Short mmCIF file of C-alpha atoms in Angstrom, two decimals:
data_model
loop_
_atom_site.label_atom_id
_atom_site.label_comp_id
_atom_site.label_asym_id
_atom_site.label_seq_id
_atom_site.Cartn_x
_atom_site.Cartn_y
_atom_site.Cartn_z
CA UNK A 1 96.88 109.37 83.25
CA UNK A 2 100.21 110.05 84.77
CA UNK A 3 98.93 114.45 85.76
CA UNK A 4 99.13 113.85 89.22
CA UNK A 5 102.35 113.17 90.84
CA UNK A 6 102.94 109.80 92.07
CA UNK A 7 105.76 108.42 94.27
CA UNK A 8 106.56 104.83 95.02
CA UNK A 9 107.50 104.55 98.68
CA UNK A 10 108.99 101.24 100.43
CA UNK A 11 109.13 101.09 103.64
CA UNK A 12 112.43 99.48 105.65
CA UNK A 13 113.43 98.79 109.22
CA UNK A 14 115.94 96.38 110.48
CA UNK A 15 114.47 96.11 113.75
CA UNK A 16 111.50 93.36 112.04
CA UNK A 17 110.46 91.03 115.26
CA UNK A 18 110.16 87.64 113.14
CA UNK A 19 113.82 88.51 110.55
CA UNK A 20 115.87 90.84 112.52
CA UNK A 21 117.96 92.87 109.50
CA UNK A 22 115.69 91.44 106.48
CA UNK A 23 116.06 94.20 104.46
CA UNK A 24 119.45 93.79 104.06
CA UNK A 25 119.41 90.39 103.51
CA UNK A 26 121.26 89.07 100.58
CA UNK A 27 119.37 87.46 97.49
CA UNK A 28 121.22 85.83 94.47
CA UNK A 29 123.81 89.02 95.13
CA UNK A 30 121.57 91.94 96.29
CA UNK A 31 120.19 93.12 99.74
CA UNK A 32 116.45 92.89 99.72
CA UNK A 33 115.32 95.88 99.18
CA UNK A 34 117.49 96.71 96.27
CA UNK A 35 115.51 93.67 94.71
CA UNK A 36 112.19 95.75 95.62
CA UNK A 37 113.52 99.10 94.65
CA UNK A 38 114.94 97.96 91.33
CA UNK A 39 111.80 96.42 90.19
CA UNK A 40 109.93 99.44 91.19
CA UNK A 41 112.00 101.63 88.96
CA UNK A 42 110.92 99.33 86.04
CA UNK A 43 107.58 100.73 86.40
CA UNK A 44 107.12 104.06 83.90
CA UNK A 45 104.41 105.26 86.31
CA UNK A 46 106.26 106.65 88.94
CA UNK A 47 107.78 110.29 89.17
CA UNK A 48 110.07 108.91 92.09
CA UNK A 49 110.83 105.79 94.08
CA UNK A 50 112.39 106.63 97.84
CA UNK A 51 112.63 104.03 100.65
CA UNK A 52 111.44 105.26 104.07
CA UNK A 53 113.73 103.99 106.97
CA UNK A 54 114.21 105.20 110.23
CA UNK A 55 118.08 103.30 109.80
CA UNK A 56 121.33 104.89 108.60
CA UNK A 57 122.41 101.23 107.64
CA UNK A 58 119.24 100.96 105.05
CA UNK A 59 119.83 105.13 104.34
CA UNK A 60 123.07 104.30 103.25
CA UNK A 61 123.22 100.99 101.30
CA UNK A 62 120.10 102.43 99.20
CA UNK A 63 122.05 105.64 98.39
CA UNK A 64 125.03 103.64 97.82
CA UNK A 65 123.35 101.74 94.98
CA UNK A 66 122.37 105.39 93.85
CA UNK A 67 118.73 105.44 95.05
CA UNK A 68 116.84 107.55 97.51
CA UNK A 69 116.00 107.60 101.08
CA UNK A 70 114.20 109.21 103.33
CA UNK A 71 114.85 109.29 106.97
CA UNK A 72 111.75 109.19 109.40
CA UNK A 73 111.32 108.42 113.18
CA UNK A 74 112.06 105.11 114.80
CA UNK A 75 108.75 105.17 116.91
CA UNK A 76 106.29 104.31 114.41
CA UNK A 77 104.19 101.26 115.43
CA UNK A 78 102.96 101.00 111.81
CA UNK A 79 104.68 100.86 108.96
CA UNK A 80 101.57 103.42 107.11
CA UNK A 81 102.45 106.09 109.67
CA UNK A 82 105.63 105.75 108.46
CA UNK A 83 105.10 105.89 104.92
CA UNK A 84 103.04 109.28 106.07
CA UNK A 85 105.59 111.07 107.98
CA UNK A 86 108.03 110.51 104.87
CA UNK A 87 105.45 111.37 102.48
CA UNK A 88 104.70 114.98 103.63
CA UNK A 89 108.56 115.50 102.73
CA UNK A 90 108.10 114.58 99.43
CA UNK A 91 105.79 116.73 96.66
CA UNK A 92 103.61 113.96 95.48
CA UNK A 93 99.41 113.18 95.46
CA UNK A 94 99.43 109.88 94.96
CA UNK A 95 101.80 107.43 97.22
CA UNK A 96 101.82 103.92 96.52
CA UNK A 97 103.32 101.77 99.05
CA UNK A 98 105.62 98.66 97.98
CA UNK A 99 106.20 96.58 100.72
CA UNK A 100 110.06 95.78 101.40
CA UNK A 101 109.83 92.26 101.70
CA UNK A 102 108.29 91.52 98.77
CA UNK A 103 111.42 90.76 96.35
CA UNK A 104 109.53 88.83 93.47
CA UNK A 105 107.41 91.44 93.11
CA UNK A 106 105.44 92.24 89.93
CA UNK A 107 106.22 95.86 88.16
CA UNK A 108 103.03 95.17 86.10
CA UNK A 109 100.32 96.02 88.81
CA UNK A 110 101.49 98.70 89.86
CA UNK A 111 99.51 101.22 87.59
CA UNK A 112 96.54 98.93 88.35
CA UNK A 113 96.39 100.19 92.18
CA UNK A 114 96.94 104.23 90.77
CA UNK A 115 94.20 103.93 87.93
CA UNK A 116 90.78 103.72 90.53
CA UNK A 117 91.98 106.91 92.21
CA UNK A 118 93.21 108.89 89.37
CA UNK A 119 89.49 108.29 87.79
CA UNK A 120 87.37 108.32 90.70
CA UNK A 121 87.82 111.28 93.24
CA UNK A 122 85.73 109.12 95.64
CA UNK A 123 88.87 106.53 95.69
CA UNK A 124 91.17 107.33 98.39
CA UNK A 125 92.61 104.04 99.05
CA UNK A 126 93.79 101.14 96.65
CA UNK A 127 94.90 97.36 97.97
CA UNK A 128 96.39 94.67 95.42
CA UNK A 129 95.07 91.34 96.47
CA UNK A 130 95.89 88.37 95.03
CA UNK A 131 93.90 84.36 95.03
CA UNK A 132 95.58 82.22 97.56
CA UNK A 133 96.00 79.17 95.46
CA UNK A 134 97.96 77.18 98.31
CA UNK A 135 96.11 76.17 101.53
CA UNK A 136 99.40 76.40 103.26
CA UNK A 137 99.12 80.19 102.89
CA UNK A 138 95.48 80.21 104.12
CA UNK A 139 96.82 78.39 107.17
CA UNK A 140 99.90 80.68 107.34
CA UNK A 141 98.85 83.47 109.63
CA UNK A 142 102.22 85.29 108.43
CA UNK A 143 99.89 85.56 105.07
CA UNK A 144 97.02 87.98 106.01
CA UNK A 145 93.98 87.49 104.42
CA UNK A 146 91.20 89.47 103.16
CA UNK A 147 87.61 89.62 102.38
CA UNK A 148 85.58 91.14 99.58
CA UNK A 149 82.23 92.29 98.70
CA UNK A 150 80.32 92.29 95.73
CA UNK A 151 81.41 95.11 94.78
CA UNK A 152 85.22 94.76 94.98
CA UNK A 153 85.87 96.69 98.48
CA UNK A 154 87.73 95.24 101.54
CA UNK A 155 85.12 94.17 104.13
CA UNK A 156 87.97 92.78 106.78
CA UNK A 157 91.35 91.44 107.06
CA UNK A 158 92.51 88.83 108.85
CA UNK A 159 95.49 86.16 109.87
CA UNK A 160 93.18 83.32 110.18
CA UNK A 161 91.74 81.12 107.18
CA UNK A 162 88.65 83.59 106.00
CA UNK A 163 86.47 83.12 105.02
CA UNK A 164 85.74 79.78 107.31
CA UNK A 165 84.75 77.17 104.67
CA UNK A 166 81.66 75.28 106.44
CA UNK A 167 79.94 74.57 103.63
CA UNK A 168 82.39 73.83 100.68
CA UNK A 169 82.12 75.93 97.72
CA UNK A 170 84.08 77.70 95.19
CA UNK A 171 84.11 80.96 97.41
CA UNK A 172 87.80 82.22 96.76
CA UNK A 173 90.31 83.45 99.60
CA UNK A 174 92.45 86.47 98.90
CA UNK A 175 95.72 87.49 100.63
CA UNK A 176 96.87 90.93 101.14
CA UNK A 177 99.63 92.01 99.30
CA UNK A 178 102.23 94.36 99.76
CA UNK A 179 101.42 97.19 96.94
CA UNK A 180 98.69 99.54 98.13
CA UNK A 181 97.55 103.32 96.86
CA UNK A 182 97.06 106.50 99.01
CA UNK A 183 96.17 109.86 98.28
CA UNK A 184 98.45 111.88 99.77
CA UNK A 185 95.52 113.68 101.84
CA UNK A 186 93.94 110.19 102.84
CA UNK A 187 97.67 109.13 104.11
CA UNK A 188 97.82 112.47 106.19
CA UNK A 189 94.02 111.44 107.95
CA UNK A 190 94.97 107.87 108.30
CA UNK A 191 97.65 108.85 110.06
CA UNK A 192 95.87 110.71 112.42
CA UNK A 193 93.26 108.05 113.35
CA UNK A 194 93.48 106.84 116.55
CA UNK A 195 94.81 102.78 117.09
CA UNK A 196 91.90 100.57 116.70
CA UNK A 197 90.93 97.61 118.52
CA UNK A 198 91.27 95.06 115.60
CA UNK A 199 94.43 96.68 114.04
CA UNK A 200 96.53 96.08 117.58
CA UNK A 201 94.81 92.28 117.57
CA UNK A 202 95.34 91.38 114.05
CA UNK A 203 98.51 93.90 113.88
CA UNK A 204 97.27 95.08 110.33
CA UNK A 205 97.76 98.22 109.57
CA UNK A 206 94.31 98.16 106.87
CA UNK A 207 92.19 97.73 109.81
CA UNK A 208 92.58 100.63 111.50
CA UNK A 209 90.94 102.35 107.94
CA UNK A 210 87.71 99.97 108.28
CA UNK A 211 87.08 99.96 111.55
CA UNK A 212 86.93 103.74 111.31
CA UNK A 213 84.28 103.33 107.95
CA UNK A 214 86.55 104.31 105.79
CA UNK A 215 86.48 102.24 102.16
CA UNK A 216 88.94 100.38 100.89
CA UNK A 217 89.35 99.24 96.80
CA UNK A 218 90.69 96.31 96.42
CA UNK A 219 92.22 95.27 92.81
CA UNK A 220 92.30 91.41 91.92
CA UNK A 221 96.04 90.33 91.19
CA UNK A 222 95.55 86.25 89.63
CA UNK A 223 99.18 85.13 90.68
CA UNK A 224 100.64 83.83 93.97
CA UNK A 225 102.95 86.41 95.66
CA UNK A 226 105.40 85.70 97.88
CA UNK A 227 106.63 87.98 100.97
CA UNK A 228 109.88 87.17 103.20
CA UNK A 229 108.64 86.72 106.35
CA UNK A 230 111.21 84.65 108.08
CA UNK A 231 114.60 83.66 107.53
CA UNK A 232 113.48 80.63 105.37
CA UNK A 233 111.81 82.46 103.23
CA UNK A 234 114.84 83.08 101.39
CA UNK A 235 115.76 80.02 99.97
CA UNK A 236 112.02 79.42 98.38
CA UNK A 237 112.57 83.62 96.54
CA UNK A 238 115.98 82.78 95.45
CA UNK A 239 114.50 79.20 94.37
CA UNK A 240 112.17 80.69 92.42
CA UNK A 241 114.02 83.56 90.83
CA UNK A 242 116.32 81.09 89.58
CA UNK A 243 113.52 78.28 87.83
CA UNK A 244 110.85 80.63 86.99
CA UNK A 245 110.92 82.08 83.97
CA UNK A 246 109.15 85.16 84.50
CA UNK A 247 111.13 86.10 87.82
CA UNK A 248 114.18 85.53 85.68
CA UNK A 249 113.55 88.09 82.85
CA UNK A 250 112.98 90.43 86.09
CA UNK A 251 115.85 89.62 87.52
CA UNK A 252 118.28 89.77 84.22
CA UNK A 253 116.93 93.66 84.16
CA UNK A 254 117.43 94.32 87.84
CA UNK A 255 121.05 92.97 87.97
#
């Protein structure tokens, strides 16, 4: 399965409007996004892991802890165009993106995002999603949620509570999660899409791919995830990592 090159990339910028510095931020001993980069090197699918940053600081605390960076511009609107930029420095053909706030993150799916593109050519684009179990994250408009079809591709995304439950049923809610899969050649074209009405509204990157027609997979992850968005964000991760099982065997090998 593993033919193609494949690179995890995680992207980093101190200058986040709602957690100045986040990626830095210390957790039970370790900035942030040595949490997210250690847990991606668990993973045996990846050739390479780099984080993308357009800061020095970031550059040099990742190296530091002997890991890689890339350095890209600090104009990038979207955090996809800047995945882009740093992977057309790399020699890789599939990227899959880790988001940098996502600490507590689970090694295990990230094969599951790779395997639809590595069997179907037609597959250009892979997004984890995972059942919002908590109706304070379908409230949360930090959380962004997203809809499926039938058929298991993204039909929107949104920060409000979608789908609106008029009628009560057992229709499930999905939130967007931080691991996603690009071709390298579907990176380049998204990245050369013009902004798109709903993307600058919603400020998700995702959208600017649908509202051009483009398809997005989604893959079905059945456990909560949790992303630092703010500041008090923290003390729920390190909460967590220290009472849950699971999040502890991760840690113990990430230490």
């Amino acid at each position: 399965m593993n033919k193609k090159k494949i690179a995890a990339v995680i992207p980093a910028r101190m200058a986040s409007s709602r957690f100045p510095g986040k990626p830095l931020v210390d957790i039970l001993g370790l900035p942030m996004i040595e949490h997210v980069r250690r847990r991606a090197l668990l993973s045996e699918i990846f050739n390479d892991v780099y984080v993308a940053t357009c800061d020095n600081e970031i550059k040099e605390t990742v190296e530091r802890y002997g890991g890689k960076a890339v350095m890209t511009a600090d104009t990038h609107q979207r955090c996809t165009d800047r995945i882009e930029e740093a992977a057309e420095k790399l020699d890789v053909d599939i990227v899959v993106i880790i988001s940098g706030d996502e600490p507590l993150i689970d090694p295990g799916p990230f094969d599951l995002v790779v395997r639809p593109i590595v069997r179907d050519k037609k597959a250009e684009c892979v997004n984890l999603v995972s059942v919002i179990s908590e109706e304070g994250d379908l409230n949360n408009t930090d959380v962004v949620k997203a809809v499926l079809n039938n058929r298991g591709y993204i039909m929107y995304y949104s920060r409000l509570p979608v789908p609106y439950m008029r009628v009560k049923n057992n229709c499930p809610a999905y939130r967007q999660t931080g691991i996603s899969a690009f071709t390298k050649t579907f990176l380049r074209q998204y990245s050369s899409l013009p902004h798109t009405t709903m993307e600058i509204a919603e400020s998700i990157d995702f959208l600017r791919i649908l509202e051009h027609g483009y398809p997005i997979y989604s893959v079905i992850y059945p456990q909560r995830t949790v992303a630092v968005d703010r500041e008090s964000d923290v003390e729920e991760v390190e909460k967590i990592l220290l009472q849950d099982p699971a999040q502890q065997a991760f840690y113990q090998k990430i230490r």
